[in-house]
CSV table of C-alpha atoms in Angstrom, one decimal:
chain,number,residue,atom,x,y,z
A,1,MET,CA,103.7,112.8,78.8
A,2,ARG,CA,100.3,112.7,77.2
A,3,LEU,CA,101.7,113.2,73.7
A,4,VAL,CA,104.2,110.3,74.1
A,5,ASP,CA,103.8,107.4,71.7
A,6,TYR,CA,103.7,104.6,74.3
A,7,PRO,CA,103.4,101.7,71.8
A,8,SER,CA,106.5,102.9,70.0
A,9,ILE,CA,108.5,102.8,73.3
A,10,ILE,CA,107.2,99.3,74.0
A,11,LYS,CA,108.2,98.1,70.6
A,12,LYS,CA,111.7,99.4,71.1
A,13,ALA,CA,111.8,97.8,74.6
A,14,TRP,CA,110.7,94.4,73.1
A,15,ALA,CA,113.2,94.6,70.2
A,16,SER,CA,116.0,95.1,72.7
A,17,PHE,CA,114.8,92.0,74.6
A,18,ASP,CA,114.1,89.7,71.6
A,19,SER,CA,114.1,91.1,68.1
A,20,SER,CA,113.4,87.6,66.6
A,21,VAL,CA,109.7,87.7,67.7
A,22,GLN,CA,107.5,90.2,66.0
A,23,ILE,CA,104.7,92.2,67.7
A,24,GLN,CA,101.3,92.2,65.9
A,25,VAL,CA,99.3,94.5,68.1
A,26,ILE,CA,99.6,96.5,71.4
A,27,THR,CA,96.4,97.0,73.4
A,28,ASP,CA,96.1,99.5,76.2
A,29,ILE,CA,94.5,97.7,79.3
A,30,SER,CA,95.4,100.3,81.9
A,31,ALA,CA,93.1,100.8,84.8
A,32,LYS,CA,93.4,104.6,84.3
A,33,VAL,CA,93.7,105.3,88.0
A,34,SER,CA,97.5,105.5,88.4
A,35,THR,CA,100.7,106.8,86.7
A,36,ASN,CA,101.4,103.3,85.3
A,37,HIS,CA,100.3,102.3,81.9
A,38,VAL,CA,99.6,98.6,81.2
A,39,PHE,CA,99.4,97.0,77.8
A,40,LYS,CA,98.7,93.6,76.3
A,41,VAL,CA,101.4,92.8,73.7
A,42,THR,CA,100.2,90.2,71.2
A,43,PHE,CA,102.7,88.5,68.8
A,44,GLU,CA,102.2,87.2,65.3
A,45,ASP,CA,101.8,83.7,66.6
A,46,GLY,CA,98.9,84.7,68.9
A,47,GLU,CA,100.9,84.5,72.1
A,48,HIS,CA,100.9,87.5,74.4
A,49,ILE,CA,102.7,89.1,77.3
A,50,ILE,CA,102.0,92.2,79.5
A,51,ALA,CA,104.0,95.4,79.4
A,52,LYS,CA,104.0,98.0,82.1
A,53,LEU,CA,105.3,101.5,81.3
A,54,SER,CA,106.0,104.1,84.0
A,55,TYR,CA,107.6,107.5,84.2
A,56,PHE,CA,106.8,108.6,87.8
A,57,GLY,CA,109.6,108.7,90.4
A,58,LYS,CA,113.1,107.4,89.7
A,59,TYR,CA,114.2,104.7,87.3
A,60,GLU,CA,116.4,103.2,90.0
A,61,HIS,CA,113.4,102.7,92.2
A,62,PHE,CA,111.5,101.2,89.3
A,63,VAL,CA,114.3,98.6,88.8
A,64,GLU,CA,114.5,98.0,92.6
A,65,ASP,CA,110.8,97.5,93.0
A,66,HIS,CA,110.6,94.9,90.2
A,67,ARG,CA,113.5,93.0,91.4
A,68,ILE,CA,111.8,92.6,94.7
A,69,ILE,CA,108.5,91.6,93.2
A,70,HIS,CA,110.2,89.1,91.0
A,71,ALA,CA,112.1,87.6,93.9
A,72,LEU,CA,108.8,87.3,95.8
A,73,ALA,CA,106.9,85.8,92.9
A,74,ASN,CA,109.5,83.1,92.5
A,75,ASN,CA,109.8,82.2,96.2
A,76,LEU,CA,106.1,82.1,97.2
A,77,LEU,CA,105.1,78.5,97.7
A,78,TYR,CA,101.7,76.7,97.3
A,79,PRO,CA,99.0,77.8,97.5
A,80,PHE,CA,100.2,81.3,96.6
A,81,GLU,CA,102.6,80.4,93.7
A,82,ASN,CA,100.1,81.9,91.2
A,83,VAL,CA,99.3,85.1,93.0
A,84,LEU,CA,101.9,87.3,91.4
A,85,ALA,CA,102.9,87.8,87.8
A,86,LYS,CA,106.5,86.8,87.0
A,87,SER,CA,108.7,89.4,85.1
A,88,LEU,CA,110.7,88.4,82.0
A,89,VAL,CA,114.4,87.9,82.7
A,90,LEU,CA,117.5,88.6,80.5
A,91,ASP,CA,121.0,87.5,81.5
A,92,GLY,CA,119.8,86.4,85.0
A,93,GLN,CA,118.1,89.8,85.9
A,94,VAL,CA,114.6,91.2,85.6
A,95,TYR,CA,114.6,93.0,82.2
A,96,THR,CA,113.8,96.7,82.3
A,97,TYR,CA,114.1,99.2,79.4
A,98,ARG,CA,114.7,102.9,79.8
A,99,HIS,CA,113.7,105.3,77.1
A,100,LYS,CA,115.2,108.7,77.2
A,101,ASP,CA,114.5,111.2,74.5
A,102,GLY,CA,114.4,114.9,75.2
A,103,PHE,CA,111.9,115.5,78.0
A,104,VAL,CA,110.7,111.9,77.8
A,105,ASP,CA,112.1,109.5,80.4
A,106,ALA,CA,110.0,106.3,80.5
A,107,TRP,CA,110.6,102.7,81.7
A,108,VAL,CA,109.2,99.4,80.7
A,109,VAL,CA,109.0,96.0,82.3
A,110,PHE,CA,107.4,92.8,80.8
A,111,TYR,CA,105.4,90.2,82.6
A,112,ASN,CA,104.1,86.7,81.8
A,113,PRO,CA,100.3,87.0,81.9
A,114,ILE,CA,98.7,86.2,85.2
A,115,ARG,CA,96.0,83.6,85.3
A,116,SER,CA,92.7,84.5,87.0
A,117,GLN,CA,89.7,82.7,88.2
A,118,PHE,CA,86.6,84.1,90.0
A,119,LYS,CA,85.8,87.6,91.1
A,120,LEU,CA,84.2,88.4,94.4
A,121,PRO,CA,81.0,90.5,94.4
A,122,ARG,CA,81.2,94.2,94.8
A,123,ARG,CA,79.6,93.9,98.3
A,124,LEU,CA,80.7,91.0,100.4
A,125,GLU,CA,78.6,88.8,102.6
A,126,ASP,CA,79.7,87.8,106.0
A,127,ASP,CA,81.1,84.4,104.8
A,128,HIS,CA,83.1,86.2,102.1
A,129,ILE,CA,84.6,88.6,104.7
A,130,ARG,CA,85.7,85.8,107.0
A,131,LYS,CA,87.2,83.8,104.2
A,132,LEU,CA,89.1,86.9,102.9
A,133,GLY,CA,90.4,87.7,106.4
A,134,ALA,CA,91.9,84.2,106.8
A,135,GLN,CA,93.3,84.2,103.2
A,136,VAL,CA,95.0,87.5,103.6
A,137,ALA,CA,96.5,86.4,106.9
A,138,ARG,CA,97.9,83.2,105.2
A,139,PHE,CA,99.3,85.3,102.3
A,140,HIS,CA,101.0,87.7,104.7
A,141,LYS,CA,102.5,84.8,106.6
A,142,ALA,CA,103.8,83.3,103.4
A,143,CYS,CA,105.3,86.7,102.4
A,144,SER,CA,106.9,87.0,105.9
A,145,ARG,CA,108.5,83.6,105.5
A,146,VAL,CA,110.3,84.6,102.3
A,147,SER,CA,111.1,88.2,103.3
A,148,THR,CA,114.7,87.2,104.2
A,149,VAL,CA,115.6,86.3,100.6
A,150,LEU,CA,114.3,89.5,99.1
A,151,PRO,CA,116.5,92.3,97.9
A,152,LYS,CA,116.7,95.3,100.2
A,153,SER,CA,114.4,98.2,99.6
A,154,SER,CA,115.6,101.8,99.8
A,155,LYS,CA,112.1,103.1,100.4
A,156,THR,CA,110.4,103.1,103.8
A,157,LEU,CA,107.5,104.8,105.4
A,158,ARG,CA,110.0,107.1,107.2
A,159,SER,CA,111.8,108.0,103.9
A,160,ASP,CA,108.5,108.9,102.3
A,161,VAL,CA,107.5,111.2,105.1
A,162,TRP,CA,111.0,112.7,105.3
A,163,ASP,CA,110.7,113.5,101.5
A,164,LEU,CA,107.4,115.4,102.2
A,165,LEU,CA,109.1,117.4,105.0
A,166,ASP,CA,111.9,118.2,102.7
A,167,MET,CA,109.5,119.3,100.0
A,168,LEU,CA,107.8,121.6,102.4
A,169,GLU,CA,111.1,123.5,102.8
A,170,THR,CA,111.4,124.2,99.0
A,171,ASP,CA,109.9,127.3,97.3
A,172,SER,CA,107.5,125.1,95.2
A,173,GLY,CA,106.4,123.2,98.3
A,174,GLN,CA,105.8,126.4,100.3
A,175,PHE,CA,103.8,127.7,97.4
A,176,GLU,CA,101.7,124.6,96.7
A,177,HIS,CA,100.8,124.1,100.4
A,178,ARG,CA,101.0,127.7,101.4
A,179,MET,CA,97.8,127.6,103.5
A,180,HIS,CA,98.8,124.3,105.4
A,181,VAL,CA,102.6,124.1,105.7
A,182,ASP,CA,102.6,124.2,109.5
A,183,GLU,CA,99.7,121.7,109.8
A,184,LEU,CA,101.5,119.3,107.4
A,185,ARG,CA,104.7,119.5,109.4
A,186,ARG,CA,102.7,118.7,112.5
A,187,GLN,CA,101.0,115.7,110.9
A,188,CYS,CA,104.4,114.4,109.5
A,189,ASN,CA,106.0,114.7,113.0
A,190,LEU,CA,103.0,113.0,114.6
A,191,PHE,CA,103.4,110.1,112.2
A,192,LEU,CA,107.2,109.8,112.8
A,193,GLU,CA,106.8,110.0,116.6
A,194,ASN,CA,104.1,107.3,116.7
A,195,ARG,CA,105.8,105.1,114.2
A,196,GLN,CA,108.9,105.2,116.4
A,197,LYS,CA,106.9,104.5,119.5
A,198,LEU,CA,104.7,101.7,118.1
A,199,VAL,CA,106.4,99.7,115.4
A,200,ALA,CA,110.0,100.9,115.1
A,201,LYS,CA,111.4,97.5,116.0
A,202,THR,CA,109.0,95.6,113.7
A,203,VAL,CA,110.7,94.1,110.7
A,204,GLU,CA,110.0,96.4,107.7
A,205,THR,CA,110.7,93.9,105.0
A,206,MET,CA,107.3,92.2,104.5
A,207,PRO,CA,105.8,92.8,101.0
A,208,VAL,CA,102.4,94.3,101.1
A,209,PHE,CA,100.0,95.5,98.4
A,210,VAL,CA,98.5,98.8,99.4
A,211,ASP,CA,96.1,99.3,96.5
A,212,TRP,CA,93.8,96.3,96.6
A,213,ASN,CA,90.3,96.4,95.5
A,214,ILE,CA,87.9,93.6,94.5
A,215,GLY,CA,88.6,94.4,90.8
A,216,ASN,CA,92.2,93.4,90.9
A,217,PHE,CA,92.4,90.0,92.5
A,218,SER,CA,90.7,86.7,91.8
A,219,VAL,CA,89.8,83.8,94.0
A,220,THR,CA,89.1,80.1,93.5
A,221,GLU,CA,85.6,78.6,93.6
A,222,ASN,CA,86.2,78.0,97.4
A,223,LEU,CA,87.0,81.7,97.9
A,224,GLU,CA,90.7,81.0,98.3
A,225,LEU,CA,93.1,83.8,97.1
A,226,TYR,CA,94.3,82.8,93.6
A,227,SER,CA,95.9,85.8,91.8
A,228,ARG,CA,96.4,89.5,91.8
A,229,TRP,CA,96.3,90.6,88.2
A,230,ASP,CA,96.6,94.4,87.8
A,231,TYR,CA,100.4,94.4,87.5
A,232,ASP,CA,100.5,97.5,89.6
A,233,TRP,CA,101.2,98.9,93.1
A,234,PHE,CA,103.6,97.2,95.5
A,235,ARG,CA,105.9,98.2,98.4
A,236,ILE,CA,107.8,96.8,101.4
A,237,SER,CA,106.2,97.9,104.6
A,238,TYR,CA,104.3,96.8,107.8
A,239,ARG,CA,101.6,94.3,107.1
A,240,VAL,CA,98.9,96.6,108.7
A,241,MET,CA,99.4,99.0,105.7
A,242,ASP,CA,97.2,96.7,103.8
A,243,PHE,CA,94.3,97.0,106.2
A,244,TYR,CA,92.9,100.4,105.3
A,245,PHE,CA,92.3,99.2,101.8
A,246,PHE,CA,90.8,95.9,102.9
A,247,SER,CA,88.5,97.8,105.2
A,248,ARG,CA,87.2,99.5,102.1
A,249,VAL,CA,86.8,96.2,100.3
A,250,VAL,CA,84.7,94.7,103.1
A,251,SER,CA,82.8,97.9,104.0
A,252,ASN,CA,79.0,98.0,104.0
A,253,ALA,CA,79.1,100.4,101.0
A,254,GLY,CA,81.0,97.8,99.0
A,255,ASP,CA,84.1,98.2,96.9
A,256,ARG,CA,84.3,101.1,94.5
A,257,THR,CA,87.0,102.8,92.4
A,258,VAL,CA,86.0,106.4,93.1
A,259,PHE,CA,86.3,107.0,96.8
A,260,SER,CA,87.2,109.4,99.6
A,261,TYR,CA,89.8,108.4,102.2
A,262,VAL,CA,87.4,108.5,105.1
A,263,ILE,CA,88.5,106.6,108.2
A,264,GLY,CA,85.0,105.1,108.8
A,265,PRO,CA,85.6,101.7,107.2
A,266,LEU,CA,88.4,101.0,109.7
A,267,MET,CA,85.9,101.0,112.5
A,268,GLU,CA,83.0,99.2,110.9
A,269,ASP,CA,81.9,95.9,112.4
A,270,ARG,CA,82.4,94.2,109.1
A,271,PHE,CA,86.1,95.1,109.2
A,272,LEU,CA,86.3,93.8,112.8
A,273,MET,CA,85.0,90.6,111.5
A,274,PHE,CA,87.8,90.6,108.9
A,275,LEU,CA,90.4,91.3,111.6
A,276,GLN,CA,89.0,88.5,113.8
A,277,GLU,CA,89.6,85.9,111.1
A,278,TYR,CA,93.0,87.4,110.2
A,279,HIS,CA,94.0,87.4,113.9
A,280,ARG,CA,93.2,83.7,114.3
A,281,VAL,CA,95.6,82.8,111.5
A,282,TYR,CA,98.4,85.3,112.0
A,283,PRO,CA,98.0,87.1,115.4
A,284,LEU,CA,98.3,90.9,115.6
A,285,THR,CA,100.0,92.8,118.4
A,286,GLU,CA,98.5,95.6,120.5
A,287,ASN,CA,101.0,98.1,118.9
A,288,GLU,CA,100.0,97.0,115.4
A,289,ILE,CA,96.4,97.8,116.2
A,290,ARG,CA,97.3,101.1,117.7
A,291,PHE,CA,99.4,101.8,114.5
A,292,LEU,CA,96.3,101.5,112.3
A,293,PRO,CA,95.4,105.2,112.5
A,294,GLU,CA,99.0,106.0,111.7
A,295,ALA,CA,98.8,103.9,108.6
A,296,TYR,CA,95.7,105.9,107.6
A,297,ARG,CA,97.6,109.2,108.4
A,298,PHE,CA,100.4,108.0,106.1
A,299,PHE,CA,98.1,107.4,103.2
A,300,ILE,CA,96.7,110.9,103.5
A,301,LEU,CA,100.2,112.5,103.7
A,302,ASN,CA,101.7,110.4,101.0
A,303,TYR,CA,99.0,109.6,98.4
A,304,VAL,CA,96.6,112.6,98.9
A,305,ILE,CA,98.9,115.4,99.8
A,306,LYS,CA,102.3,114.6,98.3
A,307,TYR,CA,101.4,112.6,95.2
A,308,GLY,CA,97.6,113.3,94.8
A,309,ARG,CA,98.1,115.5,91.7
A,310,TYR,CA,100.1,112.7,90.0
A,311,PHE,CA,97.7,109.9,90.9
A,312,PHE,CA,94.3,111.6,90.3
A,313,HIS,CA,92.8,114.0,87.9
A,314,ARG,CA,93.6,117.6,89.0
A,315,THR,CA,90.0,118.4,90.0
A,316,TYR,CA,89.6,115.3,92.0
A,317,ALA,CA,93.1,115.7,93.6
A,318,THR,CA,92.1,119.2,94.7
A,319,LYS,CA,88.9,117.8,96.2
A,320,LEU,CA,90.7,115.1,98.2
A,321,GLN,CA,93.3,117.5,99.5
A,322,ARG,CA,90.6,119.9,100.7
A,323,GLU,CA,88.8,117.0,102.4
A,324,ALA,CA,92.1,116.0,104.0
A,325,TYR,CA,92.2,119.2,106.1
A,326,GLN,CA,88.5,119.4,106.7
A,327,THR,CA,87.8,115.7,107.5
A,328,TYR,CA,90.6,113.2,107.2
A,329,PHE,CA,93.2,114.5,109.6
A,330,PRO,CA,90.6,115.5,112.2
A,331,SER,CA,89.0,112.1,112.0
A,332,ILE,CA,92.1,110.3,113.1
A,333,ASP,CA,91.4,111.2,116.7
A,334,THR,CA,88.1,109.3,116.5
A,335,PHE,CA,89.8,105.9,116.0
A,336,ASP,CA,88.9,103.6,118.8
A,337,ALA,CA,91.9,101.2,119.1
A,338,ASP,CA,90.6,99.9,122.5
A,339,LYS,CA,87.4,98.7,120.9
A,340,ILE,CA,89.3,96.6,118.3
A,341,LEU,CA,91.7,95.3,121.0
A,342,LYS,CA,88.8,94.1,123.1
A,343,VAL,CA,87.1,92.4,120.1
A,344,LEU,CA,90.3,90.6,119.3
A,345,GLY,CA,91.0,89.7,122.9
A,346,ILE,CA,94.4,91.4,122.9
A,347,THR,CA,95.5,92.8,126.3
């Protein structure tokens, strides 16, 4: 896909949407850390929109995801009505464009530009952490309230792990993970067993954003959540799936783009401070806290093992996968759920 002319595909996508408005320039504004490519599309009159181009996964999932995002963006009420970018619509549906030409199969969606305000510092102070915890809780609560009007999602945590187990039965999967097939099966089965035991009856339709960092959302002057502007990762899942990434955001080391998936931030006192404020606004259950290490296990299985070579540079993906077996999986047993439960006063 590196030789593909992305601007040409975007021009075709826009011409199919509205050929009466001419594009002047297309600027790549991608974060360069995922398989999505994001562009600013400026028209001859100076107005602009955002285009996202993707080619990873299935087109049907791309369409499904963006219909869910659009429904959420249009149903969130004050003070979160500006948090998500709204997709452009044609004939009553989110407009998506599929470009198929030989080996190229790429998909485009357009967004109205999101407004942004202030960024948080790379390393948060205590008052920032408390405010962020409360704000995320309010946002999750708002998402939960509108979850019943969202289109159904075909992707779940179970389906993702089942896909990995299926892959391990193929010749390519056996070859790629030849030194660790049995260990991966064990880790997958542990996740499925603990998911069933802890959160199987929890509604799995709340939208969460599992790739937050300080660089992709903005706040008001009073540190209230205002917008998320990277036009990128989204899924339907348990709300605790957000917590590992927020533990990194509030960690003592501060937010960073290059990272290892160490479990340490989930047990830092700073993250407990975040959880205390969250819990005051939108109370957590004992099982959700005990599921936190399983959320961590899922990220390692899905985003380091299964998809690491797609999301990261090959050398870095290999490094992360090596660390998974040496450090990440063994560290799951060090997670102290009882300590968190005691701090939160959950019995």
